[in-house]
Coordinates of C-alpha atoms (C1' of nucleotides) in Angstrom, one line a residue:
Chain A
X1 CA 0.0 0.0 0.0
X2 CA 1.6 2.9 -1.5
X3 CA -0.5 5.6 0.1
X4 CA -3.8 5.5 1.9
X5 CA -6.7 6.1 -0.3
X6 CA -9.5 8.4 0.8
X7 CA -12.9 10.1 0.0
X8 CA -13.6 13.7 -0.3
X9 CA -14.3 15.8 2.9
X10 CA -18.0 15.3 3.7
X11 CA -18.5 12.1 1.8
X12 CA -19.2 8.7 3.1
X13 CA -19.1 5.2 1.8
X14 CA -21.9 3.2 3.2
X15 CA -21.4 -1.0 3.8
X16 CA -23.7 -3.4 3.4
X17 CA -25.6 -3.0 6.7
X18 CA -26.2 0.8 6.2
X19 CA -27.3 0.5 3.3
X20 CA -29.9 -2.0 3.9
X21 CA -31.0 0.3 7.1
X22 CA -31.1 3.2 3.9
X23 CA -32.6 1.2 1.9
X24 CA -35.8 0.3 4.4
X25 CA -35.9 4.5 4.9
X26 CA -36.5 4.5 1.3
X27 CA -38.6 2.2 1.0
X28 CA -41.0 3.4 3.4
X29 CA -40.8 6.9 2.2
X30 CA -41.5 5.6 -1.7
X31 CA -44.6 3.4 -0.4
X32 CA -46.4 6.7 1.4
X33 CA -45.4 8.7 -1.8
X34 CA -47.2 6.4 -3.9
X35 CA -49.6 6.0 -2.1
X36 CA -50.6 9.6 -1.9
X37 CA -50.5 9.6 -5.8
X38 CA -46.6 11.2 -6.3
X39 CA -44.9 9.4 -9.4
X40 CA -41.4 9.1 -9.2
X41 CA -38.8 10.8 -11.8
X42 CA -34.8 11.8 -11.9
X43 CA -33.2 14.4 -13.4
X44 CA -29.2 15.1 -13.9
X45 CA -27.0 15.0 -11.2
X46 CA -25.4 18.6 -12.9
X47 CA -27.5 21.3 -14.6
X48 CA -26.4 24.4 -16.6
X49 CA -25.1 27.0 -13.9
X50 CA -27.5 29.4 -15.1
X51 CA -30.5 26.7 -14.0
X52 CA -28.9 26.7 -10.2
X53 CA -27.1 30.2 -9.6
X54 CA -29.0 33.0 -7.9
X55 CA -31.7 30.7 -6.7
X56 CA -30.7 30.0 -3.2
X57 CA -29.8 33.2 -2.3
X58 CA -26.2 35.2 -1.9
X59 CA -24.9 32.4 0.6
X60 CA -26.9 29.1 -1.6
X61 CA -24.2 30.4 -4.6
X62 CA -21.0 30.2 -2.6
X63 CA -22.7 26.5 -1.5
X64 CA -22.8 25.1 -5.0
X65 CA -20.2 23.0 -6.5
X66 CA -19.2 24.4 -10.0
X67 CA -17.7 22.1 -12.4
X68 CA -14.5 23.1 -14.0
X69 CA -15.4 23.6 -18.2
X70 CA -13.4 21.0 -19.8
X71 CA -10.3 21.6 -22.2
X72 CA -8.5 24.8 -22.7
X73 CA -10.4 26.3 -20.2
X74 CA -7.8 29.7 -19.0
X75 CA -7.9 30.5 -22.8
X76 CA -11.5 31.3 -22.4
X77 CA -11.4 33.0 -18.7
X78 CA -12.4 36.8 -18.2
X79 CA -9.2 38.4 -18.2
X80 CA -10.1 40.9 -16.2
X81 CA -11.2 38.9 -13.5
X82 CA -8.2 36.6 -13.9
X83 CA -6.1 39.7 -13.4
X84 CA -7.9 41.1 -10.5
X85 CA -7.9 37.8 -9.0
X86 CA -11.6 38.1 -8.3
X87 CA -12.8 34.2 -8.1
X88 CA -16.3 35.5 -7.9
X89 CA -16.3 37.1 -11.1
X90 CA -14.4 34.6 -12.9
X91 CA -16.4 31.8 -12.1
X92 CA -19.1 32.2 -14.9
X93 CA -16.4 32.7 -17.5
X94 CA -14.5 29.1 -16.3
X95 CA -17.9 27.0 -15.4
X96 CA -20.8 26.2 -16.9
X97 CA -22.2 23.6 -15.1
X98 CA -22.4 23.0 -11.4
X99 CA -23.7 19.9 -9.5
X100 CA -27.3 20.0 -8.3
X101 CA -28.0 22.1 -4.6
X102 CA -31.6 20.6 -3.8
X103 CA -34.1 18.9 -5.8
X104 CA -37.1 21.4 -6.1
X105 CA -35.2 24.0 -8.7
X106 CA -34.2 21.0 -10.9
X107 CA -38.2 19.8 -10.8
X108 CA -39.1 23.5 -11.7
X109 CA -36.4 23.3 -14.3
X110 CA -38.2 20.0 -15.4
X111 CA -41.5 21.3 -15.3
X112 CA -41.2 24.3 -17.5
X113 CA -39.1 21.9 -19.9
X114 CA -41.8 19.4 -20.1
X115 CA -45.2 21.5 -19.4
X116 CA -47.2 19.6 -23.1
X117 CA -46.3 16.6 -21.8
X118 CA -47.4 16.9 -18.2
X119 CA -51.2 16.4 -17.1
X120 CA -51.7 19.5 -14.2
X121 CA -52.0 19.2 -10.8
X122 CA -48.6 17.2 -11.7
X123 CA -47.4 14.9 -8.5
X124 CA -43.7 13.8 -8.7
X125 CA -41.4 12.3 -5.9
X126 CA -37.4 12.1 -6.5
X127 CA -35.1 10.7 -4.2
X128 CA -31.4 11.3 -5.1
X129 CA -28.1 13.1 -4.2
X130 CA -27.8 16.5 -3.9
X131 CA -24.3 18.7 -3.4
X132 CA -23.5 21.5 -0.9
X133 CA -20.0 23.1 -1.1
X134 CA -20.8 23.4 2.9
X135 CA -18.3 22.6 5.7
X136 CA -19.0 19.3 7.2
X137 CA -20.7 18.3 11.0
X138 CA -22.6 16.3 12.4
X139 CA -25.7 15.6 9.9
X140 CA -24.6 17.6 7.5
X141 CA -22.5 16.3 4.6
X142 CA -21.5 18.1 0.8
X143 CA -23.1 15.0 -0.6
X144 CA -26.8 13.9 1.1
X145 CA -29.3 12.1 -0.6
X146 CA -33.2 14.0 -0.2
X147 CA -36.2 12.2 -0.8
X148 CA -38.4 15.2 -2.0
X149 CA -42.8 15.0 -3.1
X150 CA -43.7 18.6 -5.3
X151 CA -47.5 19.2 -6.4
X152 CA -47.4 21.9 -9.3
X153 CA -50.5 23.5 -11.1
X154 CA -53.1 23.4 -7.6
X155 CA -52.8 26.4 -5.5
X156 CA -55.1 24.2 -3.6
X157 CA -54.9 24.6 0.2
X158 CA -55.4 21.3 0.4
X159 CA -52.3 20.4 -0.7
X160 CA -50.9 21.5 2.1
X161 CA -53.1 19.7 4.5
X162 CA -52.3 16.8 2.1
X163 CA -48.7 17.2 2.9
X164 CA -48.8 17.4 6.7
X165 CA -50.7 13.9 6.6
X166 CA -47.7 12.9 4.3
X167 CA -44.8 13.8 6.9
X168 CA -47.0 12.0 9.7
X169 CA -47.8 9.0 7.4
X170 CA -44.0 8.4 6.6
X171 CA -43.0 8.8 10.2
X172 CA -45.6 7.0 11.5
X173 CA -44.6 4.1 9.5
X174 CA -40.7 4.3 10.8
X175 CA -42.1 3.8 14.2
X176 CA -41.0 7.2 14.8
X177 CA -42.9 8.6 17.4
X178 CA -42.7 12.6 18.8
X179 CA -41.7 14.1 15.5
X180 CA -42.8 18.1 15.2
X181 CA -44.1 18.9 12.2
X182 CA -43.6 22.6 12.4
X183 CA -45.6 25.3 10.1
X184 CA -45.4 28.6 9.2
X185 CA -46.3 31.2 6.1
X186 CA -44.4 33.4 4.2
X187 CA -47.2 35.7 4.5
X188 CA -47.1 36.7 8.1
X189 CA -43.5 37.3 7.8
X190 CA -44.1 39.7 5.7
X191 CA -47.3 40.8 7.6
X192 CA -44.7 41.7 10.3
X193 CA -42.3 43.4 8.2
X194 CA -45.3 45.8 6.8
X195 CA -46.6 46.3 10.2
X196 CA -43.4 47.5 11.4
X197 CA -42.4 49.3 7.8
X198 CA -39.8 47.3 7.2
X199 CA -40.9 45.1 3.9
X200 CA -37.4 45.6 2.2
X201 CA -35.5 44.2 4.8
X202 CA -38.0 41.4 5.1
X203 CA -34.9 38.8 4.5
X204 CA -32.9 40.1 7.5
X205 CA -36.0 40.7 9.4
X206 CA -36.9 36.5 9.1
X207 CA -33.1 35.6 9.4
X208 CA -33.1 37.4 12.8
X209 CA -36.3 35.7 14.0
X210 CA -35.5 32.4 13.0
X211 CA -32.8 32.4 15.6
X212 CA -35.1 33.3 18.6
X213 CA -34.8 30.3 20.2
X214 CA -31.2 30.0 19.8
X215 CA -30.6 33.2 20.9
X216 CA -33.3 34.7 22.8
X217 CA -35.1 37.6 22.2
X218 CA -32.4 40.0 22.9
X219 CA -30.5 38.4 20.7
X220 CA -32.3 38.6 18.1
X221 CA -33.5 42.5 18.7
X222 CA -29.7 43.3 18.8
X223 CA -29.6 41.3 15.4
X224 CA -32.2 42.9 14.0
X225 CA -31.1 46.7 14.9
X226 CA -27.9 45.7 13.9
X227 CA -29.6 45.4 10.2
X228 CA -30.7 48.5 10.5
X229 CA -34.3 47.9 11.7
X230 CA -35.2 50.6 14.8
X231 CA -35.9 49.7 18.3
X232 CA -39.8 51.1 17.9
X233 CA -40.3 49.3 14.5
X234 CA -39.4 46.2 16.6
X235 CA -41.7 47.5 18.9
X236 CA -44.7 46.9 17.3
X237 CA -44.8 43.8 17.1
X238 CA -43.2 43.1 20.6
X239 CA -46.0 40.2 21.3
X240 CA -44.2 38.1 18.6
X241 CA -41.8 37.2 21.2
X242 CA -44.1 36.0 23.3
X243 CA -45.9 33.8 21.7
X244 CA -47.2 30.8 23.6
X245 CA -50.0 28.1 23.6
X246 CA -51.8 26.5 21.0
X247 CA -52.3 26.8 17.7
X248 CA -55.4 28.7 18.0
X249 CA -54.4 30.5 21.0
X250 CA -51.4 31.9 19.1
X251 CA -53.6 32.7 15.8
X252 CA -55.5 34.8 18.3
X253 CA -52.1 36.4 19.3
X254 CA -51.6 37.2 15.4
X255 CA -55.0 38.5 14.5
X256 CA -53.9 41.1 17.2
X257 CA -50.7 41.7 15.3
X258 CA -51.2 41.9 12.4
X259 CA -55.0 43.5 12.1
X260 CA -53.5 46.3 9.7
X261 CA -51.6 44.2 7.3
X262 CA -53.8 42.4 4.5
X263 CA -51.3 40.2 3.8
X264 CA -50.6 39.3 7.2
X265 CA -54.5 38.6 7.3
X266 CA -54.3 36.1 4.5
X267 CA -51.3 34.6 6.3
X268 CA -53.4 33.7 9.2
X269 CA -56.3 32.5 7.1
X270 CA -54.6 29.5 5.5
X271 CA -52.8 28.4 8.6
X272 CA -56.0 28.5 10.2
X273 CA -57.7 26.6 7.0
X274 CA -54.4 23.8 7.2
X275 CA -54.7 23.4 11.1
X276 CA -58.8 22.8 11.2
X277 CA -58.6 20.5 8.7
X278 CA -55.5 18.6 10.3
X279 CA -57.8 18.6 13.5
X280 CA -60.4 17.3 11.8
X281 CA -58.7 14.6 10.1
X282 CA -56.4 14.0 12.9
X283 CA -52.8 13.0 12.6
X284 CA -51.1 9.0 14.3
X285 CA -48.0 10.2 15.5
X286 CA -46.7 13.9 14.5
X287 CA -47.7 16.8 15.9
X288 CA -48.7 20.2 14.1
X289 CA -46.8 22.8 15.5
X290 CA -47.3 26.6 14.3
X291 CA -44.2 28.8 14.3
X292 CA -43.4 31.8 13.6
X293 CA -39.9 32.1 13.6
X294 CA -39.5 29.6 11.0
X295 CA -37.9 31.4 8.3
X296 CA -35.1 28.4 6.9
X297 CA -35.2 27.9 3.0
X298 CA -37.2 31.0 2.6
X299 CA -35.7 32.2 -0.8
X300 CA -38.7 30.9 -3.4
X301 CA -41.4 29.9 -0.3
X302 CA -44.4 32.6 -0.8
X303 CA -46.9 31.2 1.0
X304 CA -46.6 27.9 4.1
X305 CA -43.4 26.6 5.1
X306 CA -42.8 23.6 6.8
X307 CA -40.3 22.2 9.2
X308 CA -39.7 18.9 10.7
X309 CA -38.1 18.6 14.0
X310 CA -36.6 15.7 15.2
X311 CA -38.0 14.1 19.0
X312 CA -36.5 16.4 21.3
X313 CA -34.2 13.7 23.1
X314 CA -32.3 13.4 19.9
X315 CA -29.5 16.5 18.9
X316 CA -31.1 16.7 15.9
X317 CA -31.7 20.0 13.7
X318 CA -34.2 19.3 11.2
X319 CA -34.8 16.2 9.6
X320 CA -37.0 17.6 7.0
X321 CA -38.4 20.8 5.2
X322 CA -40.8 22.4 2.5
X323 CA -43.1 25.0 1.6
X324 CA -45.3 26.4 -1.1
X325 CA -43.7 28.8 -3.7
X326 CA -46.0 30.2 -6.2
X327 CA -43.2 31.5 -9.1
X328 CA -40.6 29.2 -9.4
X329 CA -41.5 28.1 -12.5
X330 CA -41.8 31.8 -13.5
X331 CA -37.6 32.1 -13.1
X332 CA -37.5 29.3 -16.4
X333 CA -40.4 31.1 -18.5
X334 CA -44.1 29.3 -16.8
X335 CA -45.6 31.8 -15.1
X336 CA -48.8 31.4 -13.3
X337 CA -47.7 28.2 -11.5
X338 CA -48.3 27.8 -8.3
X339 CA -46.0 24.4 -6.3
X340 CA -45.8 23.2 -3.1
X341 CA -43.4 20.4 -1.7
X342 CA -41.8 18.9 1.0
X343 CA -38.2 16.9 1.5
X344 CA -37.5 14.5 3.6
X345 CA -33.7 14.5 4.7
X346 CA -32.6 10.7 4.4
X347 CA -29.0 10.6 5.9
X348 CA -30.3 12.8 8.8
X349 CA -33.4 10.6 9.4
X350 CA -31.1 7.6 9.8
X351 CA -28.8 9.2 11.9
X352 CA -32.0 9.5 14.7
X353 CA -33.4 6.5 13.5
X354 CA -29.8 5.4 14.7
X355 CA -29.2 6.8 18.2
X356 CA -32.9 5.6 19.1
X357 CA -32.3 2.2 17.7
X358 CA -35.5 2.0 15.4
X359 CA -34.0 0.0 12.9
X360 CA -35.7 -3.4 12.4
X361 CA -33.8 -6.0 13.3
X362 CA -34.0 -8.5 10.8
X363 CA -33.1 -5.5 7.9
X364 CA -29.9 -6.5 6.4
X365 CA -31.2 -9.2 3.5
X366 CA -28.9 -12.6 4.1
X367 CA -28.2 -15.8 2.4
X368 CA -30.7 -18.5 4.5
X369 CA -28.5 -21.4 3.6
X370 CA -24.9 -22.5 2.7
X371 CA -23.9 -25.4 1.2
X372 CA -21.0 -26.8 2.2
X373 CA -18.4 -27.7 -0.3
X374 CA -16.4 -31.2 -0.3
X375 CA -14.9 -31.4 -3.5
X376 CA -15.8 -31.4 -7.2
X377 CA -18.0 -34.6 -7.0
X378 CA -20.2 -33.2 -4.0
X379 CA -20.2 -29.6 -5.2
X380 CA -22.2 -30.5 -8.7
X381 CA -24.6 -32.6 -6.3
X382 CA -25.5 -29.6 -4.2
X383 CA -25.5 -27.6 -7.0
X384 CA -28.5 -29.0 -8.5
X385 CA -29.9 -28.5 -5.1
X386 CA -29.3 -24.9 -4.8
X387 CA -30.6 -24.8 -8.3
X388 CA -34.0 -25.6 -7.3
X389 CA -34.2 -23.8 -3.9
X390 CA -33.4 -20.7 -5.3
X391 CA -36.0 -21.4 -8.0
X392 CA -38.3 -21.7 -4.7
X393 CA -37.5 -18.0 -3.6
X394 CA -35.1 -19.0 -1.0
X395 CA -31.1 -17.3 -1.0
X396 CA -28.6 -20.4 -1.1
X397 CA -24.9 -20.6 -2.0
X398 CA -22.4 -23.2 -2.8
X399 CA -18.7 -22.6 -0.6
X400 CA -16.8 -22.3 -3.7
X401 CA -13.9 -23.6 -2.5
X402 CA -12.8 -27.0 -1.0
X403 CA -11.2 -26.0 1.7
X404 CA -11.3 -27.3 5.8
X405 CA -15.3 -27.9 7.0
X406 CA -14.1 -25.5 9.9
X407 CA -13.8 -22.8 7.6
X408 CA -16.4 -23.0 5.9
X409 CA -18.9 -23.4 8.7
X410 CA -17.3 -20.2 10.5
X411 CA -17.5 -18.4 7.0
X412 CA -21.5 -19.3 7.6
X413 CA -21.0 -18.0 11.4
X414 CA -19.7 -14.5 10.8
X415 CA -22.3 -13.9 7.7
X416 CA -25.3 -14.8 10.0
X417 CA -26.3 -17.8 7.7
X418 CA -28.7 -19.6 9.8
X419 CA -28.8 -22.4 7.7
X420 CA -26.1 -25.3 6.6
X421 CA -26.5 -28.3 4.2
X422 CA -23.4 -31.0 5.1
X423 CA -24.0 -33.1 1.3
X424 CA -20.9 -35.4 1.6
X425 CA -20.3 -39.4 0.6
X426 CA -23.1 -40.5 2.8
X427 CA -25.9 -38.5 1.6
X428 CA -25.1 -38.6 -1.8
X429 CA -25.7 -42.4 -1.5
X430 CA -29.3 -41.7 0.0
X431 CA -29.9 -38.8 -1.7
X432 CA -30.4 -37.1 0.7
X433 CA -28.9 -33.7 2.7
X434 CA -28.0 -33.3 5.7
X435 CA -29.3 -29.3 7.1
X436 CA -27.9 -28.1 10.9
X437 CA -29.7 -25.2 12.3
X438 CA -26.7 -22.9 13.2
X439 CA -28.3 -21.3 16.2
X440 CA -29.7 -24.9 17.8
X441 CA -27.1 -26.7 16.5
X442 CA -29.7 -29.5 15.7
X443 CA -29.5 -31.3 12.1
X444 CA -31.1 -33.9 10.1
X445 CA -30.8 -35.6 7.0
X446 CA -33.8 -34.8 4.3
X447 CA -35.0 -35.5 1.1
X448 CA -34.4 -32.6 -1.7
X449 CA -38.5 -32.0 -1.2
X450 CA -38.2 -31.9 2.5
X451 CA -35.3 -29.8 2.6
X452 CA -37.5 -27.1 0.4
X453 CA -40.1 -27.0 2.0
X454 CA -38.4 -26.7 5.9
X455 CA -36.5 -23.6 4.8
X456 CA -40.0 -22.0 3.1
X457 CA -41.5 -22.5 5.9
X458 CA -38.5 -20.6 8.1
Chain B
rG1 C1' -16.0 31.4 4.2
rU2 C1' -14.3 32.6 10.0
rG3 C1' -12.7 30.5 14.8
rG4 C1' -11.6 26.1 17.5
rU5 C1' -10.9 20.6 17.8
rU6 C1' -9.4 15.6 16.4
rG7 C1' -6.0 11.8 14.0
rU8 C1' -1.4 5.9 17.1
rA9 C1' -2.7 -1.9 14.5
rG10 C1' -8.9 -3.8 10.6
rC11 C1' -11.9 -1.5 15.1
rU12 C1' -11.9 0.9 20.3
rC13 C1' -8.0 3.2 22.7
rA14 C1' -3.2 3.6 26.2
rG15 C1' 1.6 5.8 25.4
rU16 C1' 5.2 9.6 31.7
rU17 C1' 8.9 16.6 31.4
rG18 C1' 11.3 14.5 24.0
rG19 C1' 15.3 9.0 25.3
rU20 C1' 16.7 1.7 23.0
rU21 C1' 12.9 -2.5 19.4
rA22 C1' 5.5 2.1 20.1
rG23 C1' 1.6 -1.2 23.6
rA24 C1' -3.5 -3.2 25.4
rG25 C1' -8.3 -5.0 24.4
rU26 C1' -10.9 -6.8 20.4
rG27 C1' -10.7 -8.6 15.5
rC28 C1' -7.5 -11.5 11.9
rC29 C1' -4.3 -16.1 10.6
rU30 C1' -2.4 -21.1 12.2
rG31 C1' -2.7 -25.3 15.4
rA32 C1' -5.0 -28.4 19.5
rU33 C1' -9.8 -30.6 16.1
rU34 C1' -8.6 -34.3 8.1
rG35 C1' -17.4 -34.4 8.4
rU36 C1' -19.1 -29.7 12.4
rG37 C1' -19.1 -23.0 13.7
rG38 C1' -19.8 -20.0 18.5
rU39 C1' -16.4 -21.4 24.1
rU40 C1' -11.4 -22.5 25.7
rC41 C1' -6.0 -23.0 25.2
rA42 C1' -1.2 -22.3 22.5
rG43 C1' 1.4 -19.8 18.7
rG44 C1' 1.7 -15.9 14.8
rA45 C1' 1.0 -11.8 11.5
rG46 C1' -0.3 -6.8 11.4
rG47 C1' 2.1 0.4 12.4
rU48 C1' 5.2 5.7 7.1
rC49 C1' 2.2 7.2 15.1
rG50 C1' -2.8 11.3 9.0
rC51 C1' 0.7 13.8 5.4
rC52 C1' 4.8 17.4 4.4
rG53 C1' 8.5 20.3 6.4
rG54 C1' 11.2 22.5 10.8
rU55 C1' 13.7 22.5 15.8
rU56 C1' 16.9 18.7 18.3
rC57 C1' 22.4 14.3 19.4
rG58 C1' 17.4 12.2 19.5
rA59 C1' 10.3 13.5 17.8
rA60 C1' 4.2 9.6 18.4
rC61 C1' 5.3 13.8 21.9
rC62 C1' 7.7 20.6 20.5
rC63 C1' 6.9 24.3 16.1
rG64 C1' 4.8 25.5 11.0
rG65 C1' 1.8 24.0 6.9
rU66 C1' -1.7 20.7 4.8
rC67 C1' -5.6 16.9 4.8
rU68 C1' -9.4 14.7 7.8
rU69 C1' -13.0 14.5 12.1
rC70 C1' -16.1 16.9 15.2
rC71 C1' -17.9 21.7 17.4
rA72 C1' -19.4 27.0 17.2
rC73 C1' -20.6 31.0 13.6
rC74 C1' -22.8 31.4 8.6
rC75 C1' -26.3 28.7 6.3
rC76 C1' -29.1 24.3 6.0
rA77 C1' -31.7 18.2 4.9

RNA sequence: GUGGUUGUAGCUCAGUUGGUUAGAGUGCCUGAUUGUGGUUCAGGAGGUCGCCGGUUCGAACCCGGUCUUCCACCCCA
């Protein structure tokens, strides 16, 4: 070994065990997606810079991975910028293409390229990699896989209610229990910002909110004042900061707030329309949660936003997000086209699923049954065995080399096969197989029939 | 992108103010046991001390850089 090979900072490779546990993640997340009518498609794992830029905000650009243009790139590169050494400039000039930063821009992308061929409300799910130029910790990686399920053509409020039974579905069926399927809308945000005549710093206004629980309310007025917002702006809406109590109890709160802002108004009206019907319909294990600090992803959201926290007794941020943007099609030429989605954050997900050991047992798929291998002779005997039990459904393999039986039956130990077959001499004359239980220790010799039908029916 | 932190055998980790040949547990290989695994016993292999450079008679240990890990900020799944 020359020199130790490695991966790229913030990439993992995942062994057999994880990724059967990803797998069943996937799996249950694909069967609630289909069963709330999404159809499943992929798109490129790079688009055209110009697809990706500007779309996630100052901070989203510096996050994407660019891809170097190929060949005689420098030839091509803005001199200027190249003399000035300003990498920000000269990125456009030296890279065209960049690795995909979420999957909802992409879908827009997709939409606007395929609107004659697509029947409207259009319900996809996609569940692939995406890429963030981000500095790694815990539960957060520059390559994560999100499993993401977009409505487009319905401004339908319905679709949002559709989506909270979604999240609780999915989670419900991980046996994860004490999830927080926070909500909020884009609309009282900027009901707060007009009530304290703020709406152009509306982005610094939410960015400062969203940290109240982090760090506390003078925290986040010093941020705010900081950006230029005044102390009796902040003022106004001072019972924001207080908010406690149910969902209705702080809509009460809000009507308060935000009585002279119309938008604010409509704001409250469709949390209030999602949150009756989610009490009407009830949810298994999620909760609904309204709050108003929420403010993450905001960039292309216009109208809910959604959340998921972890349980509280995992160190968890979220495990999932969303939220309804009504133009994002309008960036690629469709106007008048109003989404809504949510994402579910797989590699986060099975990091809690982890530390509260709610993985399934029995998950990894095994081999049920090895055949031990005594020579040429035997080996074409069992062979013809194996043959037919794996026409019968059940996983069998042939020790593929003759080598000492202790080997071989501590090969069967460290794999978990709970099944031998000992075909030697002896059974060969009865035709028959000899099958040891590996756990009980216990064997018997059985007809080829016999030996089917014990390992179906294990 | 800013500040901090981590790295020693496949894995988990010791390693004294810088001093011969860097250790333990576990795992691995061989044998006790040529048609019977897990347990036990005996033996064995396995290290560029993350990497590069510096200080020193001498560096796993001190210094600088770099990569990686994790943490905080930024932002986010």
């Amino acid at each position: 070994m020359a020199q130790k090979p490695s991966i790229p900072k913030g990439t993992r490779d995942f062994s057999p065990s994880e990724v059967a546990k990803r797998n069943y993640i996937v799996q249950k997340i694909q069967e609630q997606f289909q069963k709330f009518g999404f159809q499943p498609i992929e798109t490129p794992s790079f688009e055209n810079s110009d697809t990706l830029m500007g779309k996630y905000g100052e901070e989203g650009d510096r996050l994407i991975f660019k891809i170097l243009n190929s060949g005689d790139f420098l030839r091509k590169a803005d001199q200027k910028a190249y003399d000035a050494k300003d990498s920000l400039k000269i990125t456009s000039s030296i890279s065209e293409k960049a690795l995909r930063y979420d999957l909802t821009v992409p879908f827009a992308r997709y939409v606007v390229q395929h609107r004659n061929e697509l029947e409207f409300p259009f319900k996809r799910y996609q569940i692939q990699p995406v890429w963030r130029a981000d500095r790694p910790q815990k539960g957060r990686f520059r390559e994560f896989f999100q499993c993401d399920a977009d409505v487009v053509g319905s401004d339908s409020l319905w679709q949002e209610v559709e989506f909270v039974q979604l999240y609780d579905a999915v989670f419900s069926s991980l046996n994860l229990e004490g999830v927080s399927i926070k909500i909020n809308n884009r609309k009282i945000l900027s009901g707060f910002a007009e009530v304290i005549g703020e709406s152009d710093k509306l982005i610094d206004f939410t960015v400062a909110l969203d940290k109240l629980a982090k760090i506390g309310e003078d925290g986040v007025k010093k941020e705010m004042q900081e950006k230029g917002i005044s102390a009796e702006a902040i003022g106004k809406i001072q019972k924001v900061f207080g908010l406690k109590g149910t969902f209705s109890e702080k809509i009460s709160v809000l009507n308060d707030i935000l009585e002279t802002s119309e938008i604010g108004r409509k704001g409250i009206e469709e949390l209030e329309f999602v949150n009756n019907a989610i009490k009407n319909l009830g949810l298994e294990t999620a909760q609904l949660e309204l709050d108003v600090t929420l403010a993450r992803g905001l960039n292309y959201y216009t109208g809910a936003i959604f959340e998921i926290s972890a349980p509280e007794e995992v160190q968890m941020s979220s495990i999932g997000g969303g939220g309804r943007y009504d133009d994002l099609t309008g960036i690629f030429g469709l106007s008048d086209v109003s989404g809504v989605g949510i994402s579910f954050g797989l590699d986060r997900i099975y990091l809690v699923l982890e530390e509260l050991e709610l993985f399934p047992e029995t998950i990894t798929p095994n081999v049920k049954v090895l055949f031990i291998n005594f020579g040429n002779k035997e080996s074409l005997y069992c062979l013809k065995a194996v043959k037919q039990l794996r026409r019968a459904g059940i996983a069998t393999e042939l020790y593929p080399e003759e080598v000492k039986m202790k080997k071989q039956m501590n090969h069967a130990n460290k794999r978990d096969i709970p099944f031998v077959v000992l075909a030697g001499g002896e059974e060969m004359e009865q035709q028959k197989f000899t099958l040891k239980n590996m756990k009980s220790g216990e064997q018997e010799m059985l007809s080829l029939t016999e030996l089917q039908n014990r390992l179906k029916n294990e």
